[in-house]
Amino acid sequence: MKKTCLSVVREGLTDLYPRLWRFCLALTGSRASADDLAQQSCLQALDKAESFQADSHLDRWIFTIARRVWLNDRRAQKVRVGTGVVDAQEAGLRDEKPGPETNFFTQQVLERMSALPDGQRETVLLVYVEGFSYREAAEALDIPIGTVMSRLSAARREMAGLREAEEVSS
């Protein structure tokens, strides 16, 4: 029996939801806002399930929807979210298996990532955390591949600069 687009999307969202929520958290910087954005994205994905092409990647499709919902909300509110990203431990992103040094390092990386501009932060998350190729990230973000490379380069420089500033102040 051939699955409908709606059933493929519905089944895929169950497995994809933790990654979607993490992406929404990186976009919004707030647990409550990430919850709302992830829910809105899922609802929109279900509403538009018939436009999903079964031979494509559901994760890229839903991340694109989430980003567009987020951008539309930001445009509508005309207010920047300035609360920053929640603590890694509080957000439940901490891996319980590694030792305390690894968790400390992960928290530092997340804090530095939260200081990046929105475009750089979402590009870093898609490429380095979610494992998207540059081309896949460019498609999900609806930007040229050169912009992806530029944002990643700028993000690496920015994060290295933050590290150097911390070392000087220590």
Short mmCIF file of C-alpha atoms in Angstrom, two decimals:
data_model
loop_
_atom_site.label_atom_id
_atom_site.label_comp_id
_atom_site.label_asym_id
_atom_site.label_seq_id
_atom_site.Cartn_x
_atom_site.Cartn_y
_atom_site.Cartn_z
CA MET A 1 0.00 0.00 0.00
CA LYS A 2 1.41 3.35 -1.02
CA LYS A 3 1.80 5.90 1.77
CA THR A 4 0.27 9.33 1.35
CA CYS A 5 2.35 12.45 1.78
CA LEU A 6 0.44 13.22 4.97
CA SER A 7 1.29 9.84 6.52
CA VAL A 8 4.97 10.20 5.53
CA VAL A 9 5.13 13.67 7.11
CA ARG A 10 3.21 12.60 10.22
CA GLU A 11 5.46 9.58 10.83
CA GLY A 12 8.64 11.50 10.05
CA LEU A 13 7.83 14.35 12.41
CA THR A 14 7.85 12.00 15.39
CA ASP A 15 11.49 11.06 14.88
CA LEU A 16 12.51 14.51 13.67
CA TYR A 17 10.93 16.52 16.49
CA PRO A 18 13.96 16.63 18.86
CA ARG A 19 16.18 17.99 16.08
CA LEU A 20 13.47 20.43 15.01
CA TRP A 21 13.10 21.69 18.58
CA ARG A 22 16.86 22.14 18.91
CA PHE A 23 16.89 24.14 15.66
CA CYS A 24 13.97 26.26 16.92
CA LEU A 25 15.84 26.84 20.19
CA ALA A 26 18.86 28.08 18.27
CA LEU A 27 16.66 30.42 16.26
CA THR A 28 14.62 31.83 19.12
CA GLY A 29 16.99 31.60 22.09
CA SER A 30 14.16 30.68 24.44
CA ARG A 31 12.64 27.34 25.48
CA ALA A 32 9.08 28.66 25.43
CA SER A 33 9.54 30.29 22.04
CA ALA A 34 11.22 27.13 20.71
CA ASP A 35 8.24 25.08 21.88
CA ASP A 36 5.84 27.45 20.11
CA LEU A 37 7.89 27.61 16.93
CA ALA A 38 8.31 23.83 16.74
CA GLN A 39 4.57 23.36 17.24
CA GLN A 40 3.71 25.98 14.60
CA SER A 41 6.16 24.37 12.19
CA CYS A 42 4.67 20.92 12.71
CA LEU A 43 1.14 22.24 12.20
CA GLN A 44 2.16 24.01 9.03
CA ALA A 45 3.98 20.91 7.79
CA LEU A 46 0.86 18.82 8.35
CA ASP A 47 -1.30 21.45 6.64
CA LYS A 48 1.04 21.54 3.64
CA ALA A 49 1.91 17.83 3.64
CA GLU A 50 0.61 17.37 0.10
CA SER A 51 3.36 19.70 -1.16
CA PHE A 52 6.08 17.49 0.35
CA GLN A 53 7.86 15.44 -2.28
CA ALA A 54 8.39 11.90 -1.05
CA ASP A 55 11.78 11.57 -2.74
CA SER A 56 13.16 14.62 -0.88
CA HIS A 57 14.47 15.03 2.67
CA LEU A 58 11.85 15.70 5.33
CA ASP A 59 14.36 17.29 7.73
CA ARG A 60 15.38 19.97 5.23
CA TRP A 61 11.76 20.62 4.32
CA ILE A 62 10.61 21.05 7.94
CA PHE A 63 13.68 23.14 8.91
CA THR A 64 12.88 25.45 6.00
CA ILE A 65 9.29 25.73 7.21
CA ALA A 66 10.48 26.47 10.77
CA ARG A 67 12.85 29.17 9.58
CA ARG A 68 10.17 30.82 7.45
CA VAL A 69 7.65 30.75 10.30
CA TRP A 70 10.27 32.28 12.59
CA LEU A 71 11.15 35.00 10.07
CA ASN A 72 7.50 35.79 9.47
CA ASP A 73 6.87 36.05 13.22
CA ARG A 74 9.88 38.33 13.64
CA ARG A 75 8.75 40.55 10.78
CA ALA A 76 5.24 40.72 12.20
CA GLN A 77 6.42 41.61 15.70
CA LYS A 78 9.30 43.85 14.54
CA VAL A 79 10.99 43.01 17.81
CA ARG A 80 14.27 41.21 18.19
CA VAL A 81 14.44 38.43 20.75
CA GLY A 82 17.28 39.43 23.06
CA THR A 83 17.10 36.81 25.78
CA GLY A 84 19.95 34.67 24.44
CA VAL A 85 20.11 30.91 24.39
CA VAL A 86 19.19 29.03 27.53
CA ASP A 87 21.86 27.19 29.47
CA ALA A 88 22.72 23.84 27.85
CA GLN A 89 22.00 21.97 31.07
CA GLU A 90 18.61 23.69 31.51
CA ALA A 91 17.64 23.05 27.88
CA GLY A 92 18.29 19.33 28.25
CA LEU A 93 20.95 19.35 25.54
CA ARG A 94 23.69 18.09 27.82
CA ASP A 95 25.00 14.61 27.16
CA GLU A 96 25.06 12.66 30.41
CA LYS A 97 27.80 10.23 29.32
CA PRO A 98 30.84 12.52 28.92
CA GLY A 99 32.70 13.88 31.90
CA PRO A 100 32.34 17.37 33.38
CA GLU A 101 35.05 18.82 31.14
CA THR A 102 33.10 17.89 28.03
CA ASN A 103 29.88 19.35 29.42
CA PHE A 104 31.70 22.56 30.35
CA PHE A 105 33.17 22.80 26.84
CA THR A 106 29.75 22.16 25.26
CA GLN A 107 28.24 24.91 27.40
CA GLN A 108 30.99 27.33 26.37
CA VAL A 109 30.44 26.55 22.69
CA LEU A 110 26.66 27.05 23.02
CA GLU A 111 27.22 30.37 24.82
CA ARG A 112 29.58 31.56 22.09
CA MET A 113 27.19 30.37 19.42
CA SER A 114 24.34 32.31 21.05
CA ALA A 115 26.40 35.50 20.71
CA LEU A 116 26.54 35.12 16.91
CA PRO A 117 24.20 37.10 14.65
CA ASP A 118 21.05 35.22 13.63
CA GLY A 119 22.21 34.33 10.11
CA GLN A 120 25.53 32.94 11.31
CA ARG A 121 23.94 31.07 14.22
CA GLU A 122 21.37 29.26 12.06
CA THR A 123 23.99 28.42 9.41
CA VAL A 124 26.40 27.03 12.04
CA LEU A 125 23.61 24.92 13.52
CA LEU A 126 22.57 23.43 10.19
CA VAL A 127 26.09 22.66 8.95
CA TYR A 128 28.02 21.78 12.11
CA VAL A 129 25.29 20.40 14.36
CA GLU A 130 22.77 18.93 11.93
CA GLY A 131 25.39 17.84 9.39
CA PHE A 132 23.88 19.52 6.34
CA SER A 133 26.19 20.04 3.39
CA TYR A 134 26.80 23.63 2.33
CA ARG A 135 24.42 23.14 -0.60
CA GLU A 136 21.70 21.63 1.62
CA ALA A 137 22.03 24.48 4.12
CA ALA A 138 21.87 27.01 1.29
CA GLU A 139 18.65 25.43 0.04
CA ALA A 140 17.11 25.28 3.52
CA LEU A 141 18.00 28.92 4.21
CA ASP A 142 17.17 30.04 0.67
CA ILE A 143 20.54 31.75 0.22
CA PRO A 144 23.47 31.27 -2.18
CA ILE A 145 26.07 28.67 -1.24
CA GLY A 146 28.70 31.43 -1.13
CA THR A 147 26.72 33.13 1.62
CA VAL A 148 26.75 29.88 3.62
CA MET A 149 30.54 29.69 3.31
CA SER A 150 30.89 33.36 4.20
CA ARG A 151 28.66 33.04 7.27
CA LEU A 152 30.57 29.99 8.50
CA SER A 153 33.90 31.73 8.03
CA ALA A 154 32.68 34.81 9.87
CA ALA A 155 31.22 32.64 12.66
CA ARG A 156 34.52 30.78 13.10
CA ARG A 157 36.41 34.10 13.29
CA GLU A 158 33.87 35.52 15.73
CA MET A 159 33.96 32.46 17.99
CA ALA A 160 37.78 32.44 17.92
CA GLY A 161 37.73 36.14 18.83
CA LEU A 162 35.43 35.46 21.76
CA ARG A 163 37.81 32.72 22.95
CA GLU A 164 40.81 35.04 22.72
CA ALA A 165 38.94 37.78 24.58
CA GLU A 166 38.12 35.31 27.39
CA GLU A 167 41.76 34.22 27.62
CA VAL A 168 42.95 37.83 27.87
CA SER A 169 40.45 38.65 30.60
CA SER A 170 41.39 35.54 32.62
#
